[in-house]
Amino acid sequence: MSVQKKRKVMIVGGGAAGMSCAATLAQHPENFEVTIIERNDVTGGQATSISIDKERYGTDWMNDGVQGGSPIFKHTFNFFKKYGHEPQEVKLQVAFGKGPDGFWTNCFPSNLINQYSGDIRKFGKVLKLIKWTMPLLGLVPIRIMLRMFFFSKDFGDKMVYPLIALFLGTGNQTANVSCAILERLFDDPNMKLWDYDAETLLPNLPTMVTFPNLHNFYEDWRKDLQSKGVEIRLKTEVAEITQRNDQGVVIQTRPSSEDRDDDTTTSKSKTETFDELVMCVLADDALKLLGKTASRKEKFVLGGASFYDDITITHSDSNYFKKHYETEFDPKLCADPKSKAQEDQIAFAKGEQKGPDGEEKGFRPMYYTKSYKQDPKKIEMSFDCSNYQHQFRDSSDSENPGEKAHVYQSIFLDKRNDKLWTIGEIDETKIIERKWWHQLGHRWQHYVRVVPGMMFINGKNNTLFAGSWTLVNMHELACVSGIAAAYRLGAKYTKFDDFAEDFFSKYLLLSHGVRFGAEEKRRKKQH
C-alpha cells in the first residue's frame, strides 16, 4: 500500500485569513505541510495591539486596528476561546454629527431623528424592496437609491452615509457602496450587526463585542500552530511567483523590505516549489505578487477591488474631541420624549438610571463621526477607546474614570481628500501613535466583479484566495474565508455551532461555487 505524499501548501499572509487557513490544515498533519510567510514581525494583519502608559490611561495595552464586532462572529470567538482569550459584550453607544441640527445617537431621542422620521420609516420599506428585487436593485449604489426613492439629501448625508461608513469601514466611498450590503447590514441573519428600528434607524443600545488583547491572542495562536508543524516565517515577503500549474507553484521569497539590506537581497532570496498557493493578502497586493502568472480572469476579478489609504491617529487630546464631537449629554441635543421608553433613555443618558439590561448608566459614546461642511458625503471617524475597549473599563481605577486620560482614535479617510482633514488640530504632544491603513472600499463594482467572480478563480492554477475583501470588511469574514480555502484543499470543517456552519456553507457556495453538503457526500464516496 502506497503512502500518500503530503501536499506542500504556501500561505501568503499571516492575518486572520492566513492563520485560520493554517489552523484548519494543521488538523491534518498527515496530509499537509504548511508554510506561512508574513512580511510583518507579528501575525494578525490589521488585528494588532500597542502598549500604552498604564499610569496615565488605566491599562497598559489597547487594540489599535480591529476593535470588536458583532455577537454573530462565531468562528472568531471559537478561535479566541481555544486559547483562553474571551471577548466581552458591550452596549453600543454612538454619536453622529455635531450640534442640535446635525447630531443624532442611538441612546436618546434627538431633533434630527424627529426631523427625518418619515425618511426613517420609508428606509425600512426600501430595505424590504431591495431584498425582494435582489440582485437587480442590490447592485445600485446607495447614492442613486436615495435619489430614486426621493429621500432627503440631509438624511443621506447626516444619517445613512455616516452609519454605513462607521460600521463597514467604507469610509469616503460609502455613497458608491452597493445597496446589497446595506440590506445585509440590517436584514441578513448571517451578517447583520443589529435590527432596523422604524423610529430611530439604529436600535437603542444593541449588544456588540469588544475583542481581547489581539497581540497576545495571535502570539498564542502562532506558537500553537508552530508546535503542530506549521512553519511561520515572519519578516518575509514574496519576491516573485514564476510558475503556477500542474507541476507546482514556484515562488521566490526574501526578507521583507524594511528588514533587508538591498545589497544582499539576491543572496538572501530563496526559490521554492509548493503544490498549492493560498493568497491571504489584499486583492491589489495579490495581483502584484501574481505578476506575469496572473490569468485574465484573475486580473478582471481582483482588479475590481479598490483600496484607499487612511491614517489613524491614536491620541489623548480631549479638547480636539470636544471641539469636533458631542462627547457628553446636553439637553440641547435632546428632543422631547414621545413615550415612556424614550423618557427612560433620557434618564439613562443623564446618568439617573441604569439601562434596560442593567448596563452602567450615562451617555458615553464609543463610536463617532463628523461630516465635512465642504463635502458632507465625506467624513471623519473616531473612537473613544476608553469607553469601548473592556480593559479600560475593567481597570482598578474604574470607579474614578475622570482621573485617567481617555485614549481616542481619529481616522482620516482617503489621503486624496487630505485638504479636508483637521489632523493638524490634534495636539502633537498627545499623539500616541500614527498608523496608515490600506482599506477596502465597498463600491458597487465590488459586488459586480469581485464577489460573484471569486468562484471562477478560486482553485484555478493551484491557487486559492482568502481575506475579508472577498465579501465585506469584517474579522469574522477573514476567518471564514481562510477556513473555506483549507476546506477546498481537503481539510475538514469542524462543526461547533449551527449558525456558524450555515454562515460557512453560504460563503463556500458564494466564493467557491461549492455546496457544503454535496461536497461532504462526494468526499465520503471517494473514501
Short mmCIF file of C-alpha atoms in Angstrom, two decimals, residues 11-456:
data_model
loop_
_atom_site.label_atom_id
_atom_site.label_comp_id
_atom_site.label_asym_id
_atom_site.label_seq_id
_atom_site.Cartn_x
_atom_site.Cartn_y
_atom_site.Cartn_z
CA ILE A 11 0.05 30.63 2.61
CA VAL A 12 0.98 34.23 1.82
CA GLY A 13 -0.17 36.50 4.67
CA GLY A 14 -0.44 35.81 8.40
CA GLY A 15 -3.59 37.77 9.18
CA ALA A 16 -6.92 36.31 10.27
CA ALA A 17 -7.46 34.55 6.92
CA GLY A 18 -3.96 33.05 6.72
CA MET A 19 -3.94 31.88 10.32
CA SER A 20 -7.45 30.38 10.02
CA CYS A 21 -6.42 28.53 6.87
CA ALA A 22 -3.26 27.18 8.52
CA ALA A 23 -5.13 26.16 11.67
CA THR A 24 -7.66 24.20 9.62
CA LEU A 25 -4.96 22.46 7.53
CA ALA A 26 -2.95 21.70 10.69
CA GLN A 27 -5.73 19.36 11.79
CA HIS A 28 -4.41 17.01 9.09
CA PRO A 29 -0.62 16.82 9.59
CA GLU A 30 -0.55 13.56 7.65
CA ASN A 31 -1.86 15.33 4.53
CA PHE A 32 -0.39 18.83 4.53
CA GLU A 33 2.96 20.51 5.03
CA VAL A 34 2.06 24.14 5.71
CA THR A 35 4.18 27.29 5.44
CA ILE A 36 3.05 30.86 6.18
CA ILE A 37 5.08 33.85 5.12
CA GLU A 38 4.26 37.23 6.68
CA ARG A 39 6.06 40.47 5.84
CA ASN A 40 5.48 41.98 9.31
CA ASP A 41 7.22 40.89 12.51
CA VAL A 42 3.95 39.64 14.04
CA THR A 43 0.92 37.74 12.80
CA GLY A 44 -2.56 39.26 12.91
CA GLY A 45 -2.58 41.58 9.92
CA GLN A 46 -4.77 44.54 10.87
CA ALA A 47 -5.70 42.91 14.18
CA THR A 48 -2.94 44.50 16.24
CA SER A 49 -2.34 45.88 19.73
CA ILE A 50 0.01 48.51 21.12
CA SER A 51 1.45 49.26 24.57
CA ILE A 52 0.36 52.41 26.39
CA ASP A 53 1.10 54.11 29.71
CA LYS A 54 -0.90 52.37 32.45
CA GLU A 55 -0.39 55.14 34.98
CA ARG A 56 -1.90 57.67 32.60
CA TYR A 57 -4.62 55.63 30.89
CA GLY A 58 -5.54 52.86 33.34
CA THR A 59 -4.29 49.93 31.23
CA ASP A 60 -1.03 49.02 29.53
CA TRP A 61 -2.46 47.87 26.18
CA MET A 62 -5.09 48.61 23.57
CA ASN A 63 -6.22 47.16 20.24
CA ASP A 64 -5.41 49.78 17.64
CA GLY A 65 -6.73 48.20 14.42
CA VAL A 66 -9.62 45.77 14.76
CA GLN A 67 -11.57 46.72 17.90
CA GLY A 68 -14.54 44.40 18.09
CA GLY A 69 -17.59 43.19 16.25
CA SER A 70 -20.99 41.58 16.41
CA PRO A 71 -22.16 38.68 18.61
CA ILE A 72 -22.55 36.66 15.38
CA PHE A 73 -18.74 36.40 14.94
CA LYS A 74 -18.86 32.70 15.89
CA HIS A 75 -15.65 31.48 14.19
CA THR A 76 -13.65 34.39 15.59
CA PHE A 77 -14.89 33.67 19.12
CA ASN A 78 -14.22 29.96 18.69
CA PHE A 79 -10.56 30.69 17.95
CA PHE A 80 -10.39 33.13 20.89
CA LYS A 81 -11.86 30.56 23.26
CA LYS A 82 -9.44 27.85 22.18
CA TYR A 83 -6.53 29.92 23.51
CA GLY A 84 -8.28 31.29 26.59
CA HIS A 85 -8.98 34.78 25.23
CA GLU A 86 -12.57 35.82 25.85
CA PRO A 87 -14.31 38.75 24.14
CA GLN A 88 -16.65 40.85 26.26
CA GLU A 89 -20.07 42.25 25.49
CA VAL A 90 -20.72 45.97 25.48
CA LYS A 91 -23.82 48.05 24.81
CA LEU A 92 -23.16 50.15 21.74
CA GLN A 93 -23.35 53.94 22.05
CA VAL A 94 -22.75 56.16 19.03
CA ALA A 95 -22.60 59.92 18.43
CA PHE A 96 -23.03 61.15 14.88
CA GLY A 97 -22.56 64.79 13.91
CA LYS A 98 -22.31 67.99 15.91
CA GLY A 99 -24.83 70.48 17.33
CA PRO A 100 -28.65 70.30 17.68
CA ASP A 101 -29.21 70.35 13.90
CA GLY A 102 -26.57 67.78 12.98
CA PHE A 103 -26.39 65.36 15.91
CA TRP A 104 -28.10 62.02 16.45
CA THR A 105 -27.48 58.98 18.61
CA ASN A 106 -28.97 55.61 19.45
CA CYS A 107 -29.03 56.48 23.16
CA PHE A 108 -31.83 59.08 23.36
CA PRO A 109 -34.25 60.91 21.03
CA SER A 110 -32.72 63.75 19.00
CA ASN A 111 -34.10 66.55 16.86
CA LEU A 112 -32.56 65.02 13.74
CA ILE A 113 -34.36 61.71 14.22
CA ASN A 114 -37.67 63.54 14.68
CA GLN A 115 -36.99 65.67 11.60
CA TYR A 116 -36.37 62.62 9.38
CA SER A 117 -38.89 60.24 10.95
CA GLY A 118 -40.65 59.90 7.59
CA ASP A 119 -37.40 59.05 5.81
CA ILE A 120 -36.52 56.51 8.51
CA ARG A 121 -39.86 54.69 8.10
CA LYS A 122 -39.55 54.77 4.31
CA PHE A 123 -35.99 53.43 4.63
CA GLY A 124 -37.34 50.24 6.23
CA LYS A 125 -39.72 49.69 3.32
CA VAL A 126 -36.93 50.25 0.79
CA LEU A 127 -34.75 47.69 2.60
CA LYS A 128 -37.51 45.11 2.04
CA LEU A 129 -37.80 46.13 -1.61
CA ILE A 130 -34.03 45.70 -2.08
CA LYS A 131 -34.30 42.21 -0.60
CA TRP A 132 -37.23 41.28 -2.89
CA THR A 133 -35.52 42.61 -6.03
CA MET A 134 -32.05 41.20 -5.34
CA PRO A 135 -29.74 41.25 -7.23
CA LEU A 136 -31.19 43.94 -9.53
CA LEU A 137 -31.69 46.75 -7.01
CA GLY A 138 -28.96 45.31 -4.81
CA LEU A 139 -26.28 46.40 -7.29
CA VAL A 140 -27.41 50.04 -7.32
CA PRO A 141 -25.09 52.43 -5.41
CA ILE A 142 -26.60 53.86 -2.21
CA ARG A 143 -26.40 57.46 -3.52
CA ILE A 144 -28.57 56.56 -6.54
CA MET A 145 -31.02 54.57 -4.42
CA LEU A 146 -31.52 57.57 -2.12
CA ARG A 147 -32.35 59.74 -5.13
CA MET A 148 -34.57 57.08 -6.76
CA PHE A 149 -36.85 56.96 -3.70
CA PHE A 150 -36.74 60.73 -3.04
CA PHE A 151 -35.03 60.62 0.33
CA SER A 152 -33.95 63.94 1.78
CA LYS A 153 -30.35 64.83 0.88
CA ASP A 154 -29.59 65.60 4.53
CA PHE A 155 -30.99 62.23 5.61
CA GLY A 156 -28.39 60.57 3.41
CA ASP A 157 -25.55 62.92 4.40
CA LYS A 158 -26.24 63.04 8.14
CA MET A 159 -27.62 59.59 8.89
CA VAL A 160 -27.18 56.93 6.19
CA TYR A 161 -23.62 57.61 4.99
CA PRO A 162 -22.07 58.04 8.47
CA LEU A 163 -23.80 54.89 9.77
CA ILE A 164 -22.59 52.66 6.93
CA ALA A 165 -19.12 54.21 6.81
CA LEU A 166 -18.55 53.67 10.51
CA PHE A 167 -19.57 50.04 10.80
CA LEU A 168 -18.44 48.67 7.46
CA GLY A 169 -15.26 50.70 7.15
CA THR A 170 -16.38 52.03 3.77
CA GLY A 171 -15.03 55.50 4.56
CA ASN A 172 -15.49 58.15 1.91
CA GLN A 173 -16.66 55.58 -0.66
CA THR A 174 -19.94 54.98 1.18
CA ALA A 175 -22.05 56.76 -1.44
CA ASN A 176 -20.79 54.23 -4.00
CA VAL A 177 -21.49 51.16 -1.87
CA SER A 178 -23.91 48.61 -3.28
CA CYS A 179 -27.43 48.52 -1.79
CA ALA A 180 -26.99 44.77 -1.29
CA ILE A 181 -24.51 45.35 1.52
CA LEU A 182 -26.85 47.94 3.04
CA GLU A 183 -29.70 45.42 3.14
CA ARG A 184 -27.46 42.72 4.61
CA LEU A 185 -26.23 45.06 7.34
CA PHE A 186 -29.79 45.38 8.66
CA ASP A 187 -31.56 42.24 7.47
CA ASP A 188 -29.28 39.27 6.70
CA PRO A 189 -29.18 37.00 9.81
CA ASN A 190 -25.65 35.90 8.88
CA MET A 191 -24.25 39.41 8.59
CA LYS A 192 -26.45 41.98 10.27
CA LEU A 193 -24.96 43.96 13.12
CA TRP A 194 -28.33 44.99 14.57
CA ASP A 195 -32.05 45.18 13.76
CA TYR A 196 -33.50 48.08 11.81
CA ASP A 197 -35.54 50.37 14.06
CA ALA A 198 -38.50 52.11 12.39
CA GLU A 199 -38.42 55.02 14.86
CA THR A 200 -34.71 55.69 15.30
CA LEU A 201 -32.99 53.76 12.43
CA LEU A 202 -30.38 52.33 14.81
CA PRO A 203 -31.80 50.44 17.83
CA ASN A 204 -31.25 51.60 21.38
CA LEU A 205 -28.06 50.19 22.91
CA PRO A 206 -27.61 47.00 20.81
CA THR A 207 -25.11 44.41 22.04
CA MET A 208 -21.68 44.50 20.43
CA VAL A 209 -18.47 42.72 21.41
CA THR A 210 -15.05 44.11 22.29
CA PHE A 211 -12.07 41.90 21.49
CA PRO A 212 -9.35 40.65 23.88
CA ASN A 213 -5.67 41.61 23.56
CA LEU A 214 -5.17 40.73 19.90
CA HIS A 215 -1.37 40.77 20.02
CA ASN A 216 -1.35 38.19 22.81
CA PHE A 217 -4.03 36.09 21.10
CA TYR A 218 -2.18 35.97 17.79
CA GLU A 219 1.10 35.16 19.56
CA ASP A 220 -0.54 32.23 21.35
CA TRP A 221 -2.09 31.10 18.08
CA ARG A 222 1.22 31.37 16.22
CA LYS A 223 3.12 29.36 18.85
CA ASP A 224 0.46 26.63 18.86
CA LEU A 225 0.49 26.31 15.07
CA GLN A 226 4.28 26.10 15.08
CA SER A 227 4.10 23.34 17.70
CA LYS A 228 1.84 21.45 15.29
CA GLY A 229 4.37 21.64 12.48
CA VAL A 230 3.27 24.80 10.67
CA GLU A 231 6.29 26.79 9.53
CA ILE A 232 5.70 30.53 10.07
CA ARG A 233 8.29 32.88 8.62
CA LEU A 234 7.91 36.44 9.84
CA LYS A 235 9.55 39.45 8.16
CA THR A 236 9.47 37.55 4.87
CA GLU A 237 7.82 38.50 1.60
CA VAL A 238 7.22 37.18 -1.91
CA ALA A 239 9.77 38.47 -4.39
CA GLU A 240 8.26 36.75 -7.40
CA ILE A 241 5.90 33.96 -8.42
CA THR A 242 7.26 32.37 -11.57
CA GLN A 243 5.06 29.32 -12.08
CA ARG A 244 1.55 28.08 -11.23
CA ASN A 245 0.50 24.89 -12.98
CA ASP A 246 0.12 21.13 -12.53
CA GLN A 247 3.87 20.85 -11.93
CA GLY A 248 3.52 23.09 -8.89
CA VAL A 249 3.85 26.67 -7.72
CA VAL A 250 7.34 28.17 -7.85
CA ILE A 251 7.87 31.11 -5.50
CA GLN A 252 10.88 33.25 -4.73
CA THR A 253 10.89 34.69 -1.20
CA ARG A 254 13.16 37.19 0.52
CA PRO A 255 13.42 39.21 3.76
CA SER A 256 10.76 41.94 3.86
CA SER A 257 11.84 45.35 2.58
CA GLU A 258 12.24 47.01 5.98
CA ASP A 259 14.38 44.11 7.20
CA ARG A 260 16.87 43.68 4.41
CA ASP A 261 19.95 45.30 3.01
CA ASP A 262 19.33 45.72 -0.72
CA ASP A 263 22.98 44.81 -1.41
CA THR A 264 22.37 41.34 -0.01
CA THR A 265 18.86 40.80 -1.40
CA THR A 266 19.95 38.33 -4.07
CA SER A 267 21.96 36.18 -1.69
CA LYS A 268 19.09 36.02 0.79
CA SER A 269 16.43 35.16 -1.81
CA LYS A 270 15.07 31.64 -1.77
CA THR A 271 13.28 29.77 -4.58
CA GLU A 272 10.88 27.02 -3.53
CA THR A 273 8.22 24.81 -5.08
CA PHE A 274 4.85 24.13 -3.48
CA ASP A 275 1.82 22.10 -4.52
CA GLU A 276 -0.73 24.75 -3.59
CA LEU A 277 -0.78 28.52 -3.02
CA VAL A 278 -3.24 30.37 -0.78
CA MET A 279 -3.17 34.16 -1.18
CA CYS A 280 -4.32 35.71 2.11
CA VAL A 281 -3.37 39.26 1.21
CA LEU A 282 -5.40 42.18 -0.16
CA ALA A 283 -6.63 41.82 -3.73
CA ASP A 284 -4.35 44.50 -5.17
CA ASP A 285 -1.33 43.00 -3.40
CA ALA A 286 -2.28 39.55 -4.69
CA LEU A 287 -2.43 40.86 -8.24
CA LYS A 288 1.01 42.44 -7.92
CA LEU A 289 2.52 39.26 -6.48
CA LEU A 290 1.00 37.05 -9.16
CA GLY A 291 2.66 39.28 -11.75
CA LYS A 292 3.04 37.67 -15.16
CA THR A 293 1.38 34.46 -13.96
CA ALA A 294 -1.97 36.24 -13.38
CA SER A 295 -4.72 34.98 -15.69
CA ARG A 296 -7.20 37.25 -17.47
CA LYS A 297 -9.95 36.17 -15.08
CA GLU A 298 -7.76 36.91 -12.05
CA LYS A 299 -6.90 40.35 -13.44
CA PHE A 300 -10.58 41.12 -14.02
CA VAL A 301 -11.85 39.86 -10.64
CA LEU A 302 -9.02 41.06 -8.39
CA GLY A 303 -8.79 44.33 -10.30
CA GLY A 304 -12.39 45.13 -9.34
CA ALA A 305 -11.44 45.68 -5.68
CA SER A 306 -10.44 49.25 -4.81
CA PHE A 307 -8.40 50.25 -1.77
CA TYR A 308 -7.81 53.61 -0.13
CA ASP A 309 -5.11 54.86 2.23
CA ASP A 310 -6.32 56.12 5.61
CA ILE A 311 -4.38 57.26 8.66
CA THR A 312 -5.36 56.56 12.28
CA ILE A 313 -4.11 58.94 14.95
CA THR A 314 -4.24 57.40 18.44
CA HIS A 315 -4.14 60.26 20.93
CA SER A 316 -5.42 61.71 24.22
CA ASP A 317 -6.42 65.20 23.05
CA SER A 318 -9.82 65.65 24.71
CA ASN A 319 -10.00 69.27 23.53
CA TYR A 320 -9.91 68.13 19.90
CA PHE A 321 -12.63 65.58 20.59
CA LYS A 322 -14.92 68.02 22.37
CA LYS A 323 -14.50 70.55 19.59
CA HIS A 324 -15.49 68.18 16.80
CA TYR A 325 -17.88 65.73 18.51
CA GLU A 326 -20.62 65.54 21.11
CA THR A 327 -18.96 63.66 23.95
CA GLU A 328 -21.39 64.37 26.80
CA PHE A 329 -25.14 64.58 27.36
CA ASP A 330 -26.51 68.05 26.65
CA PRO A 331 -30.25 68.84 26.95
CA LYS A 332 -29.96 70.96 23.78
CA LEU A 333 -29.25 67.79 21.81
CA CYS A 334 -32.30 66.01 23.14
CA ALA A 335 -35.81 66.02 21.61
CA ASP A 336 -38.94 65.84 23.75
CA PRO A 337 -39.74 62.22 24.63
CA LYS A 338 -42.75 60.63 22.91
CA SER A 339 -43.02 57.54 25.07
CA LYS A 340 -42.09 56.07 28.43
CA ALA A 341 -39.23 54.22 26.70
CA GLN A 342 -37.77 57.49 25.45
CA GLU A 343 -38.13 59.04 28.92
CA ASP A 344 -36.10 56.12 30.28
CA GLN A 345 -33.49 56.62 27.54
CA ILE A 346 -33.05 60.26 28.54
CA ALA A 347 -32.79 59.32 32.23
CA PHE A 348 -30.13 56.76 31.31
CA ALA A 349 -28.18 59.30 29.26
CA LYS A 350 -28.30 61.81 32.09
CA GLY A 351 -26.93 59.17 34.44
CA GLU A 352 -30.10 58.99 36.54
CA GLN A 353 -30.85 55.29 35.99
CA LYS A 354 -29.30 52.15 34.57
CA GLY A 355 -30.09 50.77 31.14
CA PRO A 356 -32.78 48.15 30.40
CA ASP A 357 -30.34 45.27 30.92
CA GLY A 358 -28.68 46.81 33.94
CA GLU A 359 -25.77 48.33 31.98
CA GLU A 360 -23.77 51.14 33.56
CA LYS A 361 -25.70 54.40 33.32
CA GLY A 362 -24.67 57.52 31.46
CA PHE A 363 -24.05 58.72 27.89
CA ARG A 364 -20.53 57.59 27.00
CA PRO A 365 -20.27 57.21 23.20
CA MET A 366 -17.78 54.79 21.73
CA TYR A 367 -18.14 55.49 18.00
CA TYR A 368 -18.22 58.96 16.46
CA THR A 369 -18.41 60.52 13.02
CA LYS A 370 -18.42 64.05 11.70
CA SER A 371 -19.13 65.23 8.17
CA TYR A 372 -17.04 67.89 6.47
CA LYS A 373 -19.00 71.05 5.67
CA GLN A 374 -17.18 71.39 2.33
CA ASP A 375 -18.38 67.91 1.27
CA PRO A 376 -20.99 66.27 3.57
CA LYS A 377 -20.60 62.86 1.90
CA LYS A 378 -17.05 62.70 3.26
CA ILE A 379 -16.50 62.06 6.94
CA GLU A 380 -14.01 61.62 9.75
CA MET A 381 -14.46 58.61 12.03
CA SER A 382 -13.35 58.32 15.64
CA PHE A 383 -13.43 56.06 18.66
CA ASP A 384 -13.28 56.76 22.36
CA CYS A 385 -11.34 53.58 23.12
CA SER A 386 -11.61 54.18 26.87
CA ASN A 387 -15.39 53.90 26.62
CA TYR A 388 -15.30 50.94 24.24
CA GLN A 389 -12.47 48.51 24.99
CA HIS A 390 -13.19 46.48 28.10
CA GLN A 391 -9.72 46.66 29.66
CA PHE A 392 -10.14 50.41 30.23
CA ARG A 393 -13.45 49.83 31.99
CA ASP A 394 -12.06 46.91 33.97
CA SER A 395 -9.04 48.83 35.31
CA SER A 396 -8.70 49.14 39.06
CA ASP A 397 -9.47 52.86 38.95
CA SER A 398 -12.75 52.43 37.06
CA GLU A 399 -14.67 53.99 40.00
CA ASN A 400 -12.81 57.23 39.26
CA PRO A 401 -12.62 57.31 35.46
CA GLY A 402 -12.06 61.07 35.48
CA GLU A 403 -8.59 60.55 36.94
CA LYS A 404 -7.39 58.77 33.81
CA ALA A 405 -6.92 60.40 30.43
CA HIS A 406 -9.06 58.96 27.68
CA VAL A 407 -7.49 57.32 24.64
CA TYR A 408 -9.06 58.32 21.34
CA GLN A 409 -8.58 57.32 17.74
CA SER A 410 -9.30 59.74 14.92
CA ILE A 411 -9.35 58.18 11.46
CA PHE A 412 -8.73 60.43 8.48
CA LEU A 413 -10.02 58.78 5.33
CA ASP A 414 -8.56 58.60 1.82
CA LYS A 415 -5.38 60.67 1.62
CA ARG A 416 -6.58 62.09 -1.70
CA ASN A 417 -9.01 64.16 0.43
CA ASP A 418 -6.37 65.37 2.90
CA LYS A 419 -7.28 69.02 2.23
CA LEU A 420 -10.46 68.38 4.22
CA TRP A 421 -8.68 66.83 7.19
CA THR A 422 -8.38 68.58 10.58
CA ILE A 423 -5.47 66.38 11.56
CA GLY A 424 -3.29 69.43 12.27
CA GLU A 425 -5.56 70.45 15.16
CA ILE A 426 -4.58 67.44 17.29
CA ASP A 427 -2.03 68.37 19.96
CA GLU A 428 1.28 66.81 18.87
CA THR A 429 2.28 66.19 22.50
CA LYS A 430 -0.79 63.99 22.99
CA ILE A 431 -0.32 61.75 19.98
CA ILE A 432 0.39 58.13 20.99
CA GLU A 433 0.73 56.59 17.53
CA ARG A 434 0.25 57.27 13.82
CA LYS A 435 -0.59 54.33 11.58
CA TRP A 436 -1.52 54.11 7.91
CA TRP A 437 -4.04 51.54 6.70
CA HIS A 438 -4.83 50.27 3.20
CA GLN A 439 -8.61 49.77 3.34
CA LEU A 440 -11.15 48.21 1.02
CA GLY A 441 -13.79 50.49 -0.49
CA HIS A 442 -17.04 48.50 -0.89
CA ARG A 443 -18.02 50.18 -4.15
CA TRP A 444 -20.89 48.79 -6.23
CA GLN A 445 -18.28 47.48 -8.69
CA HIS A 446 -17.02 45.24 -5.90
CA TYR A 447 -20.33 43.40 -5.93
CA VAL A 448 -20.45 43.19 -9.72
CA ARG A 449 -16.90 41.96 -10.39
CA VAL A 450 -15.21 40.72 -7.23
CA VAL A 451 -17.83 38.95 -5.11
CA PRO A 452 -19.53 36.95 -7.90
CA GLY A 453 -16.23 36.39 -9.68
CA MET A 454 -14.37 34.69 -6.83
CA MET A 455 -15.82 31.26 -7.58
CA PHE A 456 -14.33 31.41 -11.09
#
